[in-house]
mmCIF file of C-alpha atoms in Angstrom:
data_model
loop_
_atom_site.group_PDB
_atom_site.id
_atom_site.type_symbol
_atom_site.label_atom_id
_atom_site.label_comp_id
_atom_site.label_asym_id
_atom_site.label_seq_id
_atom_site.Cartn_x
_atom_site.Cartn_y
_atom_site.Cartn_z
ATOM 1 C CA MET N 1301 4.171 -67.976 -116.955
ATOM 2 C CA LEU N 1302 0.958 -68.229 -114.990
ATOM 3 C CA LEU N 1303 2.086 -65.715 -112.533
ATOM 4 C CA LEU N 1304 2.980 -63.290 -115.223
ATOM 5 C CA ALA N 1305 -0.416 -63.690 -116.938
ATOM 6 C CA ILE N 1306 -2.282 -63.229 -113.591
ATOM 7 C CA VAL N 1307 -0.266 -60.031 -112.666
ATOM 8 C CA LEU N 1308 -0.725 -58.645 -116.209
ATOM 9 C CA LEU N 1309 -4.401 -59.360 -116.565
ATOM 10 C CA LEU N 1310 -5.562 -58.535 -112.888
ATOM 11 C CA GLY N 1311 -2.975 -55.815 -112.241
ATOM 12 C CA PRO N 1312 -2.710 -52.301 -113.711
ATOM 13 C CA THR N 1313 -2.514 -53.689 -117.348
ATOM 14 C CA ILE N 1314 -2.361 -50.334 -119.204
ATOM 15 C CA PHE N 1315 0.277 -48.967 -116.881
ATOM 16 C CA ILE N 1316 2.533 -52.129 -117.229
ATOM 17 C CA LEU N 1317 2.221 -52.138 -121.185
ATOM 18 C CA GLU N 1318 2.775 -48.347 -121.453
ATOM 19 C CA THR N 1319 5.861 -48.300 -119.296
ATOM 20 C CA GLY N 1320 7.224 -51.514 -120.705
ATOM 21 C CA LEU N 1321 6.927 -50.175 -124.307
ATOM 22 C CA ASP N 1322 8.454 -46.904 -123.212
ATOM 23 C CA SER N 1323 11.394 -48.687 -121.547
ATOM 24 C CA ILE N 1324 12.078 -50.745 -124.645
ATOM 25 C CA GLY N 1325 12.165 -47.596 -126.765
ATOM 26 C CA ARG N 1326 14.478 -45.849 -124.472
ATOM 27 C CA MET N 1327 16.679 -48.900 -124.300
ATOM 28 C CA MET N 1328 16.886 -49.006 -128.122
ATOM 29 C CA SER N 1329 17.546 -45.387 -128.431
ATOM 30 C CA ASN N 1330 20.290 -45.202 -125.740
ATOM 31 C CA PHE N 1331 21.802 -48.735 -126.077
ATOM 32 C CA PHE N 1332 25.214 -47.665 -127.312
ATOM 33 C CA VAL N 1333 25.621 -44.757 -124.893
ATOM 34 C CA MET N 1334 24.724 -47.086 -121.956
ATOM 35 C CA ALA N 1335 26.813 -49.998 -123.130
ATOM 36 C CA THR N 1336 29.895 -47.973 -123.601
ATOM 37 C CA TRP N 1337 29.800 -45.645 -120.540
ATOM 38 C CA ALA N 1338 32.930 -45.780 -118.588
ATOM 39 C CA GLU N 1339 32.434 -42.833 -116.171
ATOM 40 C CA PRO N 1340 35.492 -40.828 -117.674
ATOM 41 C CA PHE N 1341 34.961 -37.853 -115.449
ATOM 42 C CA GLY N 1342 34.457 -39.666 -112.145
ATOM 43 C CA GLY N 1343 36.215 -37.781 -109.367
ATOM 44 C CA TYR N 1344 37.080 -34.665 -111.468
ATOM 45 C CA GLY N 1345 35.575 -31.345 -110.246
ATOM 46 C CA SER N 1346 32.048 -31.688 -109.273
ATOM 47 C CA PHE N 1347 31.510 -35.147 -110.782
ATOM 48 C CA ASP N 1348 31.009 -38.058 -108.327
ATOM 49 C CA ASP N 1349 33.184 -41.182 -108.646
ATOM 50 C CA THR N 1350 30.651 -43.991 -108.142
ATOM 51 C CA HIS N 1351 32.898 -46.864 -109.352
ATOM 52 C CA PHE N 1352 29.828 -48.314 -111.143
ATOM 53 C CA PRO N 1353 31.553 -49.535 -114.215
ATOM 54 C CA GLN N 1354 34.239 -51.388 -112.210
ATOM 55 C CA ASP N 1355 31.814 -52.823 -109.619
ATOM 56 C CA TRP N 1356 29.328 -53.939 -112.249
ATOM 57 C CA THR N 1357 32.009 -55.717 -114.240
ATOM 58 C CA ILE N 1358 33.176 -57.651 -111.204
ATOM 59 C CA PHE N 1359 29.599 -58.599 -110.290
ATOM 60 C CA TYR N 1360 28.715 -59.694 -113.854
ATOM 61 C CA TRP N 1361 31.920 -61.679 -114.172
ATOM 62 C CA ALA N 1362 31.276 -63.545 -110.887
ATOM 63 C CA TRP N 1363 27.681 -64.049 -111.757
ATOM 64 C CA TRP N 1364 28.487 -65.801 -115.062
ATOM 65 C CA LEU N 1365 31.264 -67.762 -113.434
ATOM 66 C CA VAL N 1366 28.662 -69.345 -111.126
ATOM 67 C CA PHE N 1367 25.769 -69.516 -113.475
ATOM 68 C CA ALA N 1368 27.482 -70.758 -116.825
ATOM 69 C CA PRO N 1369 28.314 -74.413 -115.797
ATOM 70 C CA SER N 1370 24.741 -75.122 -114.638
ATOM 71 C CA MET N 1371 23.140 -73.368 -117.648
ATOM 72 C CA GLY N 1372 25.374 -75.374 -119.906
ATOM 73 C CA LEU N 1373 24.475 -78.644 -118.305
ATOM 74 C CA PHE N 1374 20.853 -77.823 -118.468
ATOM 75 C CA VAL N 1375 20.913 -76.781 -122.135
ATOM 76 C CA ALA N 1376 22.820 -79.855 -123.055
ATOM 77 C CA ARG N 1377 20.409 -82.021 -121.331
ATOM 78 C CA ILE N 1378 17.372 -80.596 -123.089
ATOM 79 C CA SER N 1379 18.964 -80.285 -126.530
ATOM 80 C CA ARG N 1380 18.854 -83.986 -127.600
ATOM 81 C CA GLY N 1381 18.028 -84.344 -131.185
ATOM 82 C CA ARG N 1382 18.530 -80.592 -132.015
ATOM 83 C CA THR N 1383 21.263 -78.950 -133.977
ATOM 84 C CA VAL N 1384 23.664 -76.410 -132.354
ATOM 85 C CA LYS N 1385 22.150 -73.752 -134.555
ATOM 86 C CA GLN N 1386 18.652 -74.506 -133.359
ATOM 87 C CA MET N 1387 19.830 -74.437 -129.658
ATOM 88 C CA VAL N 1388 21.712 -71.184 -129.899
ATOM 89 C CA ALA N 1389 18.881 -69.504 -131.881
ATOM 90 C CA GLY N 1390 16.246 -70.784 -129.431
ATOM 91 C CA SER N 1391 18.137 -70.035 -126.315
ATOM 92 C CA LEU N 1392 18.828 -66.446 -127.497
ATOM 93 C CA PHE N 1393 15.269 -65.816 -128.711
ATOM 94 C CA PHE N 1394 13.198 -67.515 -126.041
ATOM 95 C CA GLY N 1395 15.642 -66.550 -123.286
ATOM 96 C CA SER N 1396 15.541 -62.848 -124.239
ATOM 97 C CA CYS N 1397 11.748 -62.907 -124.628
ATOM 98 C CA GLY N 1398 11.359 -64.495 -121.147
ATOM 99 C CA CYS N 1399 13.590 -61.826 -119.516
ATOM 100 C CA PHE N 1400 11.727 -59.063 -121.284
ATOM 101 C CA LEU N 1401 8.320 -60.366 -120.141
ATOM 102 C CA PHE N 1402 9.546 -60.980 -116.624
ATOM 103 C CA PHE N 1403 11.177 -57.496 -116.097
ATOM 104 C CA ILE N 1404 8.372 -55.618 -117.973
ATOM 105 C CA ILE N 1405 5.410 -57.170 -116.107
ATOM 106 C CA LEU N 1406 6.818 -57.702 -112.566
ATOM 107 C CA GLY N 1407 9.181 -54.740 -112.566
ATOM 108 C CA ASN N 1408 6.535 -52.318 -113.616
ATOM 109 C CA TYR N 1409 3.967 -53.796 -111.269
ATOM 110 C CA ALA N 1410 6.468 -53.421 -108.369
ATOM 111 C CA TYR N 1411 7.189 -49.871 -109.532
ATOM 112 C CA ARG N 1412 3.550 -48.967 -109.576
ATOM 113 C CA CYS N 1413 2.967 -50.538 -106.096
ATOM 114 C CA SER N 1414 5.755 -48.540 -104.602
ATOM 115 C CA PHE N 1415 4.707 -45.386 -106.478
ATOM 116 C CA LEU N 1416 1.136 -45.612 -105.194
ATOM 117 C CA ALA N 1417 2.106 -46.565 -101.697
ATOM 118 C CA ASN N 1418 4.474 -43.526 -101.436
ATOM 119 C CA SER N 1419 7.180 -45.992 -100.424
ATOM 120 C CA THR N 1420 10.738 -45.194 -99.748
ATOM 121 C CA LEU N 1421 11.973 -47.921 -102.105
ATOM 122 C CA LEU N 1422 12.600 -45.267 -104.813
ATOM 123 C CA VAL N 1423 14.807 -43.098 -102.565
ATOM 124 C CA PHE N 1424 18.470 -43.785 -102.938
#
């Protein structure tokens, strides 16, 4: 949390907050389109077949297969004295807030650094 505060306060604060707010707005307006995209025209005509939906599904499945047991043990250890409802609500809320903060602050800071340095990180 200290790293996030230092980067936010000493870095390009306005750029980080503006692009972070814009990203959240774009995610909310395009959520269902992005969540249900299955690349139906991949390989037909001039459309590229990137295999993104299939590759992402395999990666996400494998990541959760490795991550879920350790996360379950960690949450069970710190949840003594709390109800299941409190743990689920707290994990969803605070976990989502932590991910949003991390990606907004550090992701936009890295984007700004590579953008100003004219780096080839953005070339695919």
